[in-house]
mmCIF file of C-alpha atoms and ligand atoms in Angstrom:
data_model
loop_
_atom_site.group_PDB
_atom_site.id
_atom_site.type_symbol
_atom_site.label_atom_id
_atom_site.label_comp_id
_atom_site.label_asym_id
_atom_site.label_seq_id
_atom_site.Cartn_x
_atom_site.Cartn_y
_atom_site.Cartn_z
ATOM 1 C CA MET A 21 0.000 0.000 0.000
ATOM 2 C CA GLN A 22 1.372 3.415 -0.983
ATOM 3 C CA THR A 23 0.658 6.550 1.061
ATOM 4 C CA ILE A 24 0.967 9.647 -1.118
ATOM 5 C CA GLN A 25 0.856 13.275 -0.019
ATOM 6 C CA SER A 26 1.541 15.306 -3.165
ATOM 7 C CA LEU A 27 0.017 15.562 -6.612
ATOM 8 C CA ASP A 28 2.748 14.464 -9.065
ATOM 9 C CA PRO A 29 3.388 11.078 -7.445
ATOM 10 C CA LEU A 30 -0.383 10.635 -7.073
ATOM 11 C CA ARG A 31 -0.881 11.064 -10.834
ATOM 12 C CA SER A 32 1.719 8.432 -11.731
ATOM 13 C CA ALA A 33 0.457 6.035 -9.046
ATOM 14 C CA VAL A 34 -3.189 6.198 -10.170
ATOM 15 C CA GLU A 35 -2.185 5.794 -13.847
ATOM 16 C CA ALA A 36 -0.231 2.642 -12.934
ATOM 17 C CA LEU A 37 -3.147 1.228 -10.903
ATOM 18 C CA ARG A 38 -5.661 1.969 -13.654
ATOM 19 C CA ALA A 39 -3.482 0.143 -16.196
ATOM 20 C CA ASP A 40 -4.216 -2.943 -14.093
ATOM 21 C CA GLY A 41 -8.037 -2.616 -13.949
ATOM 22 C CA GLU A 42 -10.738 -0.357 -12.530
ATOM 23 C CA LEU A 43 -9.905 1.983 -9.674
ATOM 24 C CA ALA A 44 -12.406 2.822 -6.904
ATOM 25 C CA LEU A 45 -12.155 5.802 -4.549
ATOM 26 C CA VAL A 46 -13.455 5.935 -0.979
ATOM 27 C CA PRO A 47 -13.245 9.580 0.183
ATOM 28 C CA THR A 48 -12.922 9.956 3.982
ATOM 29 C CA MET A 49 -11.818 12.411 6.631
ATOM 30 C CA GLY A 50 -10.005 9.621 8.498
ATOM 31 C CA ALA A 51 -10.688 8.461 12.083
ATOM 32 C CA LEU A 52 -11.843 5.304 10.382
ATOM 33 C CA HIS A 53 -14.439 2.959 11.857
ATOM 34 C CA GLU A 54 -16.302 -0.125 10.681
ATOM 35 C CA GLY A 55 -18.575 2.051 8.505
ATOM 36 C CA HIS A 56 -15.589 3.251 6.448
ATOM 37 C CA LEU A 57 -14.149 -0.277 6.265
ATOM 38 C CA THR A 58 -17.486 -1.486 4.914
ATOM 39 C CA LEU A 59 -17.186 1.103 2.120
ATOM 40 C CA VAL A 60 -13.686 -0.189 1.387
ATOM 41 C CA ARG A 61 -14.933 -3.794 1.232
ATOM 42 C CA GLU A 62 -17.782 -2.832 -1.132
ATOM 43 C CA ALA A 63 -15.246 -0.977 -3.297
ATOM 44 C CA LYS A 64 -12.883 -3.974 -3.310
ATOM 45 C CA ALA A 65 -15.696 -6.251 -4.409
ATOM 46 C CA ARG A 66 -16.265 -4.093 -7.505
ATOM 47 C CA ALA A 67 -12.836 -2.812 -8.569
ATOM 48 C CA ALA A 68 -9.327 -4.137 -9.109
ATOM 49 C CA HIS A 69 -7.839 -1.429 -6.870
ATOM 50 C CA VAL A 70 -9.118 0.792 -4.079
ATOM 51 C CA ALA A 71 -7.762 4.226 -3.212
ATOM 52 C CA VAL A 72 -8.844 5.889 0.047
ATOM 53 C CA SER A 73 -8.454 9.619 0.572
ATOM 54 C CA ILE A 74 -7.936 10.954 4.082
ATOM 55 C CA PHE A 75 -8.371 14.713 4.288
ATOM 56 C CA VAL A 76 -10.044 16.746 7.039
ATOM 57 C CA ASN A 77 -11.524 19.385 4.761
ATOM 58 C CA PRO A 78 -11.580 22.818 6.452
ATOM 59 C CA ARG A 79 -14.002 24.232 3.861
ATOM 60 C CA GLN A 80 -16.865 22.025 5.076
ATOM 61 C CA PHE A 81 -16.590 23.093 8.751
ATOM 62 C CA GLY A 82 -18.356 26.231 9.996
ATOM 63 C CA ALA A 83 -16.586 28.829 12.152
ATOM 64 C CA ASN A 84 -17.873 27.337 15.429
ATOM 65 C CA GLU A 85 -17.599 23.687 14.442
ATOM 66 C CA ASP A 86 -15.168 20.928 15.422
ATOM 67 C CA LEU A 87 -12.396 21.345 12.791
ATOM 68 C CA ASP A 88 -9.604 21.527 15.383
ATOM 69 C CA ALA A 89 -11.041 18.760 17.569
ATOM 70 C CA TYR A 90 -11.735 16.410 14.634
ATOM 71 C CA PRO A 91 -9.659 13.251 15.294
ATOM 72 C CA ARG A 92 -6.557 12.846 13.108
ATOM 73 C CA GLN A 93 -4.897 9.423 13.269
ATOM 74 C CA LEU A 94 -3.170 8.703 9.961
ATOM 75 C CA GLU A 95 -0.926 5.932 11.284
ATOM 76 C CA ARG A 96 -3.786 3.966 12.821
ATOM 77 C CA ASP A 97 -5.986 4.542 9.746
ATOM 78 C CA SER A 98 -3.189 3.409 7.400
ATOM 79 C CA ALA A 99 -2.737 0.153 9.330
ATOM 80 C CA LEU A 100 -6.484 -0.562 9.074
ATOM 81 C CA LEU A 101 -6.494 0.162 5.341
ATOM 82 C CA GLU A 102 -3.405 -1.933 4.682
ATOM 83 C CA ALA A 103 -5.130 -4.891 6.379
ATOM 84 C CA GLU A 104 -8.120 -4.405 4.018
ATOM 85 C CA GLY A 105 -5.882 -4.645 0.941
ATOM 86 C CA VAL A 106 -6.181 -0.981 -0.094
ATOM 87 C CA SER A 107 -3.690 -0.065 -2.848
ATOM 88 C CA LEU A 108 -3.268 3.644 -2.195
ATOM 89 C CA VAL A 109 -3.919 6.223 0.518
ATOM 90 C CA TRP A 110 -4.148 9.819 -0.693
ATOM 91 C CA ALA A 111 -3.465 12.090 2.287
ATOM 92 C CA PRO A 112 -2.805 15.640 1.053
ATOM 93 C CA SER A 113 -2.105 18.566 3.383
ATOM 94 C CA VAL A 114 -4.368 21.625 3.415
ATOM 95 C CA GLU A 115 -1.657 23.487 1.437
ATOM 96 C CA VAL A 116 -1.653 20.843 -1.309
ATOM 97 C CA MET A 117 -5.455 20.825 -1.527
ATOM 98 C CA TYR A 118 -5.926 24.594 -1.295
ATOM 99 C CA PRO A 119 -2.663 26.285 -2.318
ATOM 100 C CA GLN A 120 -2.087 30.019 -1.862
ATOM 101 C CA GLY A 121 -4.547 31.911 -4.090
ATOM 102 C CA TYR A 122 -7.140 29.112 -4.247
ATOM 103 C CA ALA A 123 -10.424 30.798 -5.232
ATOM 104 C CA THR A 124 -12.947 28.294 -6.631
ATOM 105 C CA ASN A 125 -16.128 27.115 -4.978
ATOM 106 C CA ILE A 126 -18.727 24.585 -6.155
ATOM 107 C CA SER A 127 -22.245 25.241 -4.954
ATOM 108 C CA VAL A 128 -25.071 22.789 -5.657
ATOM 109 C CA SER A 129 -28.456 24.410 -5.128
ATOM 110 C CA GLY A 130 -31.722 22.566 -4.455
ATOM 111 C CA VAL A 131 -30.599 19.363 -2.746
ATOM 112 C CA SER A 132 -28.163 21.369 -0.571
ATOM 113 C CA ASP A 133 -30.999 23.514 0.804
ATOM 114 C CA GLY A 134 -32.621 22.721 4.144
ATOM 115 C CA LEU A 135 -31.686 19.877 6.543
ATOM 116 C CA CYS A 136 -27.885 20.035 7.159
ATOM 117 C CA GLY A 137 -27.643 22.794 4.533
ATOM 118 C CA ALA A 138 -29.740 25.022 6.816
ATOM 119 C CA SER A 139 -28.067 24.135 10.112
ATOM 120 C CA ARG A 140 -24.527 24.164 8.618
ATOM 121 C CA PRO A 141 -24.427 27.065 6.110
ATOM 122 C CA GLY A 142 -21.692 26.551 3.481
ATOM 123 C CA HIS A 143 -21.122 22.924 4.513
ATOM 124 C CA PHE A 144 -22.234 21.374 1.216
ATOM 125 C CA ASP A 145 -20.274 23.898 -0.862
ATOM 126 C CA GLY A 146 -17.211 22.662 1.018
ATOM 127 C CA VAL A 147 -18.155 19.025 0.443
ATOM 128 C CA ALA A 148 -18.949 19.474 -3.287
ATOM 129 C CA THR A 149 -15.734 21.438 -3.835
ATOM 130 C CA VAL A 150 -13.434 18.947 -2.129
ATOM 131 C CA VAL A 151 -15.122 15.882 -3.642
ATOM 132 C CA CYS A 152 -14.874 17.393 -7.133
ATOM 133 C CA LYS A 153 -11.164 18.018 -6.510
ATOM 134 C CA LEU A 154 -10.660 14.476 -5.151
ATOM 135 C CA PHE A 155 -12.396 13.067 -8.250
ATOM 136 C CA ASN A 156 -10.135 15.126 -10.543
ATOM 137 C CA GLN A 157 -7.010 14.180 -8.609
ATOM 138 C CA VAL A 158 -7.620 10.420 -8.356
ATOM 139 C CA ARG A 159 -9.865 10.073 -11.471
ATOM 140 C CA PRO A 160 -11.576 6.933 -10.144
ATOM 141 C CA ASP A 161 -13.869 4.720 -12.215
ATOM 142 C CA LEU A 162 -16.160 4.266 -9.193
ATOM 143 C CA ALA A 163 -16.648 6.055 -5.867
ATOM 144 C CA PHE A 164 -18.278 4.949 -2.594
ATOM 145 C CA PHE A 165 -20.017 7.031 0.086
ATOM 146 C CA GLY A 166 -22.005 6.109 3.190
ATOM 147 C CA GLU A 167 -25.780 6.474 3.078
ATOM 148 C CA LYS A 168 -25.574 7.850 6.617
ATOM 149 C CA ASP A 169 -24.836 11.187 4.918
ATOM 150 C CA TRP A 170 -27.919 10.877 2.695
ATOM 151 C CA GLN A 171 -28.077 14.562 1.743
ATOM 152 C CA GLN A 172 -24.328 14.620 1.037
ATOM 153 C CA LEU A 173 -24.744 11.677 -1.362
ATOM 154 C CA ALA A 174 -27.554 13.526 -3.182
ATOM 155 C CA VAL A 175 -25.373 16.668 -3.447
ATOM 156 C CA ILE A 176 -22.404 14.706 -4.838
ATOM 157 C CA ARG A 177 -24.514 12.864 -7.400
ATOM 158 C CA ARG A 178 -26.163 16.115 -8.505
ATOM 159 C CA MET A 179 -22.729 17.738 -8.854
ATOM 160 C CA ALA A 180 -21.407 14.793 -10.900
ATOM 161 C CA ARG A 181 -24.433 14.922 -13.238
ATOM 162 C CA ASP A 182 -24.431 18.701 -13.598
ATOM 163 C CA LEU A 183 -20.689 18.923 -14.320
ATOM 164 C CA ASP A 184 -20.786 15.912 -16.697
ATOM 165 C CA LEU A 185 -18.066 14.229 -14.680
ATOM 166 C CA VAL A 186 -16.505 11.242 -16.413
ATOM 167 C CA ARG A 187 -14.339 9.889 -13.626
ATOM 168 C CA PRO A 188 -16.520 8.766 -12.036
ATOM 169 C CA TYR A 189 -19.784 8.947 -14.030
ATOM 170 C CA ALA A 190 -22.687 9.904 -11.736
ATOM 171 C CA ASP A 191 -24.164 6.409 -12.039
ATOM 172 C CA ARG A 192 -20.923 4.921 -10.726
ATOM 173 C CA ILE A 193 -21.194 6.806 -7.440
ATOM 174 C CA PHE A 194 -22.432 4.182 -4.976
ATOM 175 C CA GLY A 195 -24.185 4.657 -1.644
ATOM 176 C CA VAL A 196 -23.544 2.002 0.998
ATOM 177 C CA ALA A 197 -26.058 1.225 3.769
ATOM 178 C CA THR A 198 -25.342 2.718 7.207
ATOM 179 C CA VAL A 199 -23.395 0.487 9.585
ATOM 180 C CA ARG A 200 -24.830 0.512 13.129
ATOM 181 C CA GLU A 201 -23.595 -0.314 16.624
ATOM 182 C CA ALA A 202 -25.325 -3.146 18.514
ATOM 183 C CA ASP A 203 -27.804 -0.657 20.073
ATOM 184 C CA GLY A 204 -28.675 0.805 16.661
ATOM 185 C CA LEU A 205 -26.619 4.024 16.794
ATOM 186 C CA ALA A 206 -25.184 4.833 13.347
ATOM 187 C CA MET A 207 -21.385 4.601 13.340
ATOM 188 C CA SER A 208 -19.697 7.997 13.128
ATOM 189 C CA SER A 209 -16.266 9.392 13.922
ATOM 190 C CA ARG A 210 -18.110 11.966 16.046
ATOM 191 C CA ASN A 211 -19.495 9.263 18.403
ATOM 192 C CA ALA A 212 -16.003 9.373 19.974
ATOM 193 C CA TYR A 213 -16.843 12.825 21.414
ATOM 194 C CA LEU A 214 -19.530 11.307 23.681
ATOM 195 C CA SER A 215 -19.001 10.438 27.350
ATOM 196 C CA PRO A 216 -20.132 6.903 28.306
ATOM 197 C CA GLU A 217 -23.373 8.357 29.676
ATOM 198 C CA GLU A 218 -24.064 10.451 26.565
ATOM 199 C CA ARG A 219 -23.193 7.460 24.380
ATOM 200 C CA ALA A 220 -25.780 5.331 26.215
ATOM 201 C CA ARG A 221 -28.421 8.058 25.809
ATOM 202 C CA ALA A 222 -27.592 8.510 22.117
ATOM 203 C CA ALA A 223 -29.195 5.121 21.341
ATOM 204 C CA ALA A 224 -32.542 6.917 21.815
ATOM 205 C CA LEU A 225 -32.034 8.461 18.354
ATOM 206 C CA PRO A 226 -32.391 5.336 16.164
ATOM 207 C CA LYS A 227 -35.013 3.948 18.579
ATOM 208 C CA ALA A 228 -37.204 7.070 18.370
ATOM 209 C CA MET A 229 -36.750 7.132 14.592
ATOM 210 C CA ARG A 230 -37.876 3.522 14.220
ATOM 211 C CA GLU A 231 -40.934 4.248 16.396
ATOM 212 C CA ALA A 232 -41.801 7.346 14.347
ATOM 213 C CA ILE A 233 -41.484 5.353 11.116
ATOM 214 C CA ALA A 234 -43.825 2.664 12.465
ATOM 215 C CA ARG A 235 -46.388 5.386 13.353
ATOM 216 C CA ILE A 236 -46.161 7.073 9.942
ATOM 217 C CA GLU A 237 -46.378 3.734 8.124
ATOM 218 C CA SER A 238 -49.505 2.835 10.067
ATOM 219 C CA GLY A 239 -51.190 6.106 9.080
ATOM 220 C CA GLY A 240 -50.030 8.482 11.837
ATOM 221 C CA GLU A 241 -50.054 12.172 10.953
ATOM 222 C CA VAL A 242 -46.524 13.169 9.841
ATOM 223 C CA ALA A 243 -46.135 16.608 11.485
ATOM 224 C CA MET A 244 -47.469 15.357 14.828
ATOM 225 C CA THR A 245 -45.260 12.250 14.706
ATOM 226 C CA LEU A 246 -42.150 14.319 13.967
ATOM 227 C CA GLY A 247 -42.989 16.710 16.812
ATOM 228 C CA HIS A 248 -43.355 13.726 19.128
ATOM 229 C CA LEU A 249 -40.008 12.323 17.914
ATOM 230 C CA ALA A 250 -38.244 15.614 18.756
ATOM 231 C CA LEU A 251 -39.799 15.656 22.248
ATOM 232 C CA GLU A 252 -38.706 12.070 22.850
ATOM 233 C CA LEU A 253 -35.110 12.970 21.983
ATOM 234 C CA LEU A 254 -35.174 15.970 24.345
ATOM 235 C CA ASP A 255 -36.598 13.724 27.090
ATOM 236 C CA ALA A 256 -33.821 11.206 26.461
ATOM 237 C CA GLY A 257 -31.120 13.835 27.104
ATOM 238 C CA PHE A 258 -30.493 15.402 23.690
ATOM 239 C CA ALA A 259 -29.855 19.147 24.073
ATOM 240 C CA SER A 260 -31.594 20.153 20.827
ATOM 241 C CA VAL A 261 -33.010 18.800 17.594
ATOM 242 C CA ASP A 262 -31.770 20.614 14.460
ATOM 243 C CA TYR A 263 -34.354 18.915 12.275
ATOM 244 C CA ALA A 264 -36.607 15.866 12.035
ATOM 245 C CA GLU A 265 -38.133 15.717 8.575
ATOM 246 C CA LEU A 266 -39.796 13.391 6.104
ATOM 247 C CA ARG A 267 -38.432 13.889 2.597
ATOM 248 C CA ASP A 268 -38.706 12.284 -0.819
ATOM 249 C CA ALA A 269 -35.768 9.843 -0.826
ATOM 250 C CA ALA A 270 -34.415 10.918 -4.219
ATOM 251 C CA SER A 271 -35.305 14.601 -4.724
ATOM 252 C CA LEU A 272 -35.228 15.463 -0.994
ATOM 253 C CA GLU A 273 -38.458 17.464 -1.461
ATOM 254 C CA PRO A 274 -40.235 17.856 1.917
ATOM 255 C CA LEU A 275 -43.230 15.513 2.386
ATOM 256 C CA SER A 276 -46.200 16.143 4.648
ATOM 257 C CA ALA A 277 -47.572 12.638 4.011
ATOM 258 C CA LEU A 278 -46.350 9.359 2.574
ATOM 259 C CA GLY A 279 -46.775 9.290 -1.200
ATOM 260 C CA ALA A 280 -46.236 6.603 -3.801
ATOM 261 C CA GLY A 281 -42.445 6.919 -3.998
ATOM 262 C CA PRO A 282 -39.747 6.034 -1.471
ATOM 263 C CA ALA A 283 -39.451 8.421 1.464
ATOM 264 C CA ARG A 284 -36.748 9.027 4.036
ATOM 265 C CA LEU A 285 -36.838 10.207 7.640
ATOM 266 C CA LEU A 286 -33.818 12.441 8.330
ATOM 267 C CA VAL A 287 -32.835 13.703 11.793
ATOM 268 C CA ALA A 288 -30.001 15.793 13.253
ATOM 269 C CA ALA A 289 -29.777 16.296 17.015
ATOM 270 C CA ARG A 290 -27.182 17.475 19.500
ATOM 271 C CA ILE A 291 -26.036 15.589 22.565
ATOM 272 C CA GLY A 292 -23.066 16.673 24.664
ATOM 273 C CA PRO A 293 -20.379 17.973 22.286
ATOM 274 C CA ALA A 294 -21.659 15.977 19.308
ATOM 275 C CA ARG A 295 -24.160 16.683 16.572
ATOM 276 C CA LEU A 296 -25.488 13.315 15.396
ATOM 277 C CA ILE A 297 -27.291 12.693 12.116
ATOM 278 C CA ASP A 298 -29.221 9.658 10.945
ATOM 279 C CA ASN A 299 -31.719 8.707 8.244
ATOM 280 C CA MET A 300 -33.926 5.696 7.534
ATOM 281 C CA ALA A 301 -36.253 4.488 4.783
ATOM 282 C CA VAL A 302 -39.995 5.026 5.329
ATOM 283 C CA GLY A 303 -42.823 3.220 3.593
ATOM 284 C CA GLY A 304 -40.864 0.249 2.244
ATOM 285 C CA GLY A 305 -40.009 -0.078 -1.420
ATOM 286 C CA ALA A 306 -36.684 1.029 -2.864
ATOM 287 C CA ASP A 307 -34.764 2.988 -0.265
ATOM 288 C CA ARG A 308 -31.819 3.981 -2.443
ATOM 289 C CA GLN A 309 -31.351 7.326 -4.195
HETATM 290 O O1 LIG B 24 -18.275 12.131 4.451
HETATM 291 C C1 LIG B 24 -17.129 12.581 4.641
HETATM 292 O O2 LIG B 24 -16.311 12.000 5.340
HETATM 293 C C2 LIG B 24 -16.726 13.889 3.978
HETATM 294 O O3 LIG B 24 -17.787 14.776 3.913
HETATM 295 C C3 LIG B 24 -16.096 13.689 2.580
HETATM 296 C C4 LIG B 24 -17.094 13.080 1.596
HETATM 297 C C5 LIG B 24 -14.870 12.794 2.684
HETATM 298 C C6 LIG B 24 -15.658 15.041 2.002
HETATM 299 O O4 LIG B 24 -14.733 15.666 2.835
#
């Protein structure tokens, strides 16, 4: 496994890997957990080589967010990736990614609006910009993202379609189902911020979501059910609920009732120092974007 930190060696390394078959990219910010390793395994099952990028992207963090506290553990991450048979780790510095004079921003309207786009202004511009750069740097045939960041996946696919990206084509951007802890909490690097007590309370999030979904699927009124869900989280020890919304799974249009197409319940809530997000399919049927 090669670990590369600057652009010229990256270009030659990815050319050499691609000469040997298809190359998949798994973009990450490091602090890897089983969710990331699942993305790597899915990528390995579909491509000859897997590249993983590790870059804590300052442009997707707001002024009062956890950029400085975000865990950085390249050595540990590299050992995990080597054991998974990854061919290449791309770990650029901030200066390599955004050199002096950097001035370009990619902004995807529509799917970026509302949900995390409302509670984290500028976040999805930062994500779209860095992912577009990662795609141009590594030029992968396929790319893999976690469905835990459902809105992020929609933004990236929209960006790939709108910019006519070729490496990867939009239809070769894969979403992988959320990996959960035994108590149902979605795996996230930010779970590490929680104290043991907060971590135990955090399991109320997937539980309350599953209960809300059962109510909506059995005909419960959506707005009332979502209000009840937010109250349950506050009762369980969450400090605030940024949003709890029912959306069309593909377009992310807000829904006030279940329709014919697949729907998604999306929630973001704060507990202790962490802001946790989760999403689940509602109403059965296809639950992929
Ligand atoms: O999901 C993440 O870890 C990040 O948002 C991503 C896609 C690697 C871009 O920095």
